[in-house]
mmCIF file of C-alpha atoms in Angstrom:
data_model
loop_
_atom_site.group_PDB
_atom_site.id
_atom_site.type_symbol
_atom_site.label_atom_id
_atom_site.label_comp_id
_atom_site.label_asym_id
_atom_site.label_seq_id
_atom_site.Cartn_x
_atom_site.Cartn_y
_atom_site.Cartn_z
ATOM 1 C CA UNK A 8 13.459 11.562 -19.160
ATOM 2 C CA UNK A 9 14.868 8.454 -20.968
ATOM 3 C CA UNK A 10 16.878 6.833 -23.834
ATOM 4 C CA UNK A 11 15.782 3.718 -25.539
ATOM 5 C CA UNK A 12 18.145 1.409 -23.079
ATOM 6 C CA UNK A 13 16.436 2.835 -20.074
ATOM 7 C CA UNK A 14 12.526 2.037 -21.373
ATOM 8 C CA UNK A 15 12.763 -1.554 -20.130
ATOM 9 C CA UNK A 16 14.347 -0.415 -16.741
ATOM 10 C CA UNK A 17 11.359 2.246 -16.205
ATOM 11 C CA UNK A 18 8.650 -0.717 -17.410
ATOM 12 C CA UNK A 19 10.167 -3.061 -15.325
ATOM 13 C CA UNK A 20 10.488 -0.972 -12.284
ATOM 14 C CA UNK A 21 6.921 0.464 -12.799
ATOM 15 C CA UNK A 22 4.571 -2.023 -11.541
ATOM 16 C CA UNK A 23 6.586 -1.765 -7.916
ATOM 17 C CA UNK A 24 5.990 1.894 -8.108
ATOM 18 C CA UNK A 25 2.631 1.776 -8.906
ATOM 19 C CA UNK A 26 1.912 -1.179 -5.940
ATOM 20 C CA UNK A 27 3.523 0.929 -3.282
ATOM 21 C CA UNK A 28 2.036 4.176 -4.391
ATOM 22 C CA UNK A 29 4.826 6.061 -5.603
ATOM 23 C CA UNK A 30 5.103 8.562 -8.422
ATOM 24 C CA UNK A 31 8.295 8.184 -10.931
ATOM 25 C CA UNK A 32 9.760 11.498 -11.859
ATOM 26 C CA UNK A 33 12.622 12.739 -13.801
ATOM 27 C CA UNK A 34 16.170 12.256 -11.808
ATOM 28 C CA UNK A 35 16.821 16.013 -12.028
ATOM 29 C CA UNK A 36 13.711 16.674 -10.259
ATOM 30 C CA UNK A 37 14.135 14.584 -7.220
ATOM 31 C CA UNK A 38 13.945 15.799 -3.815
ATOM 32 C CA UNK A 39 15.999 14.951 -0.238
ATOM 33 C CA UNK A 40 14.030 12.284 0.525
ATOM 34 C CA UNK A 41 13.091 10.567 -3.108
ATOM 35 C CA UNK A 42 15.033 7.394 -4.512
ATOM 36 C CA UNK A 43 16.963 7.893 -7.324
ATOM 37 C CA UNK A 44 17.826 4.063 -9.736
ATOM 38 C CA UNK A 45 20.632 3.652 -12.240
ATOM 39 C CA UNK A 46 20.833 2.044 -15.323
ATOM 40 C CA UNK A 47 23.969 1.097 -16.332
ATOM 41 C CA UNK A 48 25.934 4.621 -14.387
ATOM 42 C CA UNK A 49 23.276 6.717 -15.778
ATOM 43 C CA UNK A 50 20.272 8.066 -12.970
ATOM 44 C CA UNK A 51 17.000 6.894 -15.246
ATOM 45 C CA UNK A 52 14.080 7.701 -12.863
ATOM 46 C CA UNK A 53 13.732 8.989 -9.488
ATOM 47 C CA UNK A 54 10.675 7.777 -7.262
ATOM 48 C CA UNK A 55 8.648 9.679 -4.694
ATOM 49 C CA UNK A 56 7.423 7.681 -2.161
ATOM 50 C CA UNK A 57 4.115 7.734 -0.434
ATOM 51 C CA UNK A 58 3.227 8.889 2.720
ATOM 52 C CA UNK A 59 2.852 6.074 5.090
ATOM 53 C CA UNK A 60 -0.968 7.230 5.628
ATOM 54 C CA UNK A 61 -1.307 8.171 1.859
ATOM 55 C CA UNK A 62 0.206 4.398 1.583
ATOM 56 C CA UNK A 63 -2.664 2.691 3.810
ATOM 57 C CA UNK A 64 -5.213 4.434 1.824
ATOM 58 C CA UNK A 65 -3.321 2.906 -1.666
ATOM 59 C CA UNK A 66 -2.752 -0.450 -0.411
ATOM 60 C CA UNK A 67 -7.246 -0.283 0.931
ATOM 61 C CA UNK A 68 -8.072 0.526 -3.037
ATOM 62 C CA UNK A 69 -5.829 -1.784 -4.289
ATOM 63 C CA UNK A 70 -7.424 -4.280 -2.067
ATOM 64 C CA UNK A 71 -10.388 -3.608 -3.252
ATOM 65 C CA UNK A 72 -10.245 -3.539 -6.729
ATOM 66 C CA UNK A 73 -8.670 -7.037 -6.492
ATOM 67 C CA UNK A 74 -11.786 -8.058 -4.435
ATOM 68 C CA UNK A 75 -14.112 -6.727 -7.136
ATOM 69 C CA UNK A 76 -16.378 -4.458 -4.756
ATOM 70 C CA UNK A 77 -15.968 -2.546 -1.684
ATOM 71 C CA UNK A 78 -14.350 -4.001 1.353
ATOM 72 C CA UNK A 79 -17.295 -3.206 3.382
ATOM 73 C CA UNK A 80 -19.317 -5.469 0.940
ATOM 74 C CA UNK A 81 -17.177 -8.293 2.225
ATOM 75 C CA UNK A 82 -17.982 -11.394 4.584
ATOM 76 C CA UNK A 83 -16.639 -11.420 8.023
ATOM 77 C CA UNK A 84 -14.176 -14.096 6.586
ATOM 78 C CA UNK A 85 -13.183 -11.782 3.689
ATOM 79 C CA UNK A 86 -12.842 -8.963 6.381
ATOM 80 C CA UNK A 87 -10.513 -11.057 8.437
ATOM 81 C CA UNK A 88 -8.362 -12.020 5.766
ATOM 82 C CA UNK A 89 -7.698 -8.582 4.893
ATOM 83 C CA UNK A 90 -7.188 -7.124 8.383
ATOM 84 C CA UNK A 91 -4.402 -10.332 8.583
ATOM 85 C CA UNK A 92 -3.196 -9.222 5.204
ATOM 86 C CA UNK A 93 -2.740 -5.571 6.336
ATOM 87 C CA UNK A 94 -1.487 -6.641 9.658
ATOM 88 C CA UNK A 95 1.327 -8.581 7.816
ATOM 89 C CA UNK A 96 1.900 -5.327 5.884
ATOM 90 C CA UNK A 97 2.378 -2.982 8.318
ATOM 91 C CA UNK A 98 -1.097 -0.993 8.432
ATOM 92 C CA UNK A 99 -1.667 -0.663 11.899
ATOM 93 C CA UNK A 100 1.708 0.996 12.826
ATOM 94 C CA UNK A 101 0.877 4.044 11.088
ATOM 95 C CA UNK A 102 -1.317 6.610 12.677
ATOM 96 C CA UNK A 103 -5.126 6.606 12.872
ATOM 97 C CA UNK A 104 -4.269 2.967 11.161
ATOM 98 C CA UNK A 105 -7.238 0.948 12.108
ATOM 99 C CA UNK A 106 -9.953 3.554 11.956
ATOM 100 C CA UNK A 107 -8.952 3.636 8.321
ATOM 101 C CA UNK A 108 -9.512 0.335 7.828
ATOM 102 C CA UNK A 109 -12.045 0.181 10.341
ATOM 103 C CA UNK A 110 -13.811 2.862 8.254
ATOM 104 C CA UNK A 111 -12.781 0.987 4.695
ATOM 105 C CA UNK A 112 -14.758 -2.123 5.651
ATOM 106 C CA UNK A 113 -17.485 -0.964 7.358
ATOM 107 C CA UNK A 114 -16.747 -2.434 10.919
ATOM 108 C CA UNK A 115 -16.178 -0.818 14.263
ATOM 109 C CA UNK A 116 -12.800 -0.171 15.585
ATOM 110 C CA UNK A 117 -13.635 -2.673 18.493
ATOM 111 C CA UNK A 118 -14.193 -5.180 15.223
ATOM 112 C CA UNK A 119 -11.093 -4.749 13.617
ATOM 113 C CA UNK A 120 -8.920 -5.232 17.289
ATOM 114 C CA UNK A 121 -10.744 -8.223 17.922
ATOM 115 C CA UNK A 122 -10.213 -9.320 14.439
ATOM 116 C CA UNK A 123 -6.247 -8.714 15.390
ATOM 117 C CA UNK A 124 -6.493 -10.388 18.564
ATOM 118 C CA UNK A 125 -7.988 -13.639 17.131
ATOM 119 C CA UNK A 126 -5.259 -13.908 14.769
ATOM 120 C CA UNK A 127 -3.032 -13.430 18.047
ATOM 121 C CA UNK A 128 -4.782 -15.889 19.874
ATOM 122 C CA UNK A 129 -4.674 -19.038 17.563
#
Protein backbone atom coordinates (compact mmCIF):
# COMPACT_ATOMS: atom_id res chain seq x y z
CA UNK A 1 0.00 0.00 0.00
CA UNK A 2 3.06 2.24 0.74
CA UNK A 3 6.70 3.32 0.06
CA UNK A 4 9.07 4.20 2.79
CA UNK A 5 8.21 8.21 2.39
CA UNK A 6 4.58 7.50 2.94
CA UNK A 7 5.09 5.33 6.50
CA UNK A 8 5.27 8.54 8.53
CA UNK A 9 2.18 10.05 6.66
CA UNK A 10 0.06 6.70 7.42
CA UNK A 11 1.53 6.78 11.34
CA UNK A 12 0.82 10.18 11.62
CA UNK A 13 -2.59 10.16 10.17
CA UNK A 14 -3.48 6.91 12.10
CA UNK A 15 -4.31 7.89 15.51
CA UNK A 16 -7.21 10.37 13.85
CA UNK A 17 -8.45 7.35 12.08
CA UNK A 18 -8.49 5.21 14.80
CA UNK A 19 -10.32 8.16 17.24
CA UNK A 20 -13.08 8.69 14.74
CA UNK A 21 -13.56 5.07 13.91
CA UNK A 22 -12.45 4.79 10.53
CA UNK A 23 -10.69 1.97 8.71
CA UNK A 24 -7.52 2.97 6.35
CA UNK A 25 -7.48 1.05 3.15
CA UNK A 26 -5.47 0.95 0.08
CA UNK A 27 -6.26 4.13 -2.39
CA UNK A 28 -7.21 1.73 -5.20
CA UNK A 29 -9.79 0.25 -3.10
CA UNK A 30 -11.71 3.26 -2.09
CA UNK A 31 -15.27 3.73 -2.59
CA UNK A 32 -17.72 6.99 -3.62
CA UNK A 33 -17.96 8.11 -0.41
CA UNK A 34 -14.29 7.27 1.29
CA UNK A 35 -11.45 10.03 1.66
CA UNK A 36 -8.61 9.57 -0.25
CA UNK A 37 -4.89 11.77 1.35
CA UNK A 38 -1.80 12.58 -0.69
CA UNK A 39 1.60 12.54 0.06
CA UNK A 40 3.59 14.55 -1.87
CA UNK A 41 1.08 13.96 -5.53
CA UNK A 42 0.97 10.39 -4.74
CA UNK A 43 -2.76 8.92 -3.11
CA UNK A 44 -1.08 6.96 0.14
CA UNK A 45 -4.22 5.75 2.02
CA UNK A 46 -7.81 6.06 1.59
CA UNK A 47 -10.14 6.15 4.81
CA UNK A 48 -13.61 4.74 5.31
CA UNK A 49 -15.51 6.54 7.56
CA UNK A 50 -17.88 5.37 10.19
CA UNK A 51 -21.36 5.38 10.27
CA UNK A 52 -22.62 8.18 12.34
CA UNK A 53 -24.42 5.43 14.68
CA UNK A 54 -21.41 2.98 14.28
CA UNK A 55 -19.49 6.40 15.37
CA UNK A 56 -21.60 6.95 18.74
CA UNK A 57 -21.02 3.44 19.65
CA UNK A 58 -16.87 4.12 19.00
CA UNK A 59 -16.71 7.35 20.63
CA UNK A 60 -19.06 5.28 24.12
CA UNK A 61 -15.94 2.56 24.18
CA UNK A 62 -13.47 4.94 23.78
CA UNK A 63 -14.99 6.76 26.62
CA UNK A 64 -14.86 4.12 28.53
CA UNK A 65 -11.70 2.68 28.29
CA UNK A 66 -10.32 6.16 29.18
CA UNK A 67 -12.58 6.00 32.32
CA UNK A 68 -11.15 2.61 33.29
CA UNK A 69 -14.64 0.72 33.76
CA UNK A 70 -17.99 0.89 32.34
CA UNK A 71 -19.85 4.11 32.02
CA UNK A 72 -22.67 2.75 33.92
CA UNK A 73 -20.16 2.20 36.84
CA UNK A 74 -19.83 5.95 36.90
CA UNK A 75 -21.08 8.70 39.49
CA UNK A 76 -23.87 10.92 38.52
CA UNK A 77 -21.04 13.61 38.17
CA UNK A 78 -18.98 11.29 35.90
CA UNK A 79 -22.32 10.61 33.98
CA UNK A 80 -22.90 14.28 33.46
CA UNK A 81 -19.63 15.05 32.28
CA UNK A 82 -19.87 12.60 29.63
CA UNK A 83 -23.42 13.32 28.43
CA UNK A 84 -21.82 17.26 28.18
CA UNK A 85 -18.85 15.72 26.47
CA UNK A 86 -21.04 13.85 23.91
CA UNK A 87 -23.38 16.72 23.65
CA UNK A 88 -20.36 18.90 22.56
CA UNK A 89 -19.60 16.09 20.07
CA UNK A 90 -22.51 15.72 18.32
CA UNK A 91 -24.14 12.40 19.86
CA UNK A 92 -27.53 13.30 20.20
CA UNK A 93 -28.14 14.41 16.54
CA UNK A 94 -27.82 11.04 15.29
CA UNK A 95 -30.68 8.65 15.50
CA UNK A 96 -31.77 6.60 18.53
CA UNK A 97 -28.75 8.95 20.03
CA UNK A 98 -29.62 9.12 23.63
CA UNK A 99 -31.03 5.67 24.19
CA UNK A 100 -27.53 4.64 23.26
CA UNK A 101 -26.07 6.47 25.70
CA UNK A 102 -28.90 6.22 27.86
CA UNK A 103 -28.36 2.44 27.58
CA UNK A 104 -24.24 2.85 27.82
CA UNK A 105 -24.50 4.36 31.30
CA UNK A 106 -27.10 2.72 32.80
CA UNK A 107 -29.64 5.68 33.20
CA UNK A 108 -33.10 6.26 31.84
CA UNK A 109 -33.71 8.26 28.81
CA UNK A 110 -35.68 10.80 31.06
CA UNK A 111 -31.98 10.89 32.96
CA UNK A 112 -29.93 11.65 30.20
CA UNK A 113 -32.57 14.76 28.86
CA UNK A 114 -32.54 16.13 32.15
CA UNK A 115 -28.87 15.74 32.31
CA UNK A 116 -28.99 17.94 28.82
CA UNK A 117 -31.35 20.33 30.12
CA UNK A 118 -29.28 21.20 33.25
CA UNK A 119 -26.39 21.93 31.19
CA UNK A 120 -28.99 24.22 29.22
CA UNK A 121 -30.21 25.76 32.15
CA UNK A 122 -27.00 27.09 33.93
Amino acid sequence: MTGPAEEPFIAAVKPLVDAMGGEMLPPDEAGREDVVLSWEGADVVAVRLPQLADSLDHILAAMERRQGRPLADLDRRAKQEVVRALEARGAFAVRHGVETVAGALGVSRFTVYNYLNREKGT
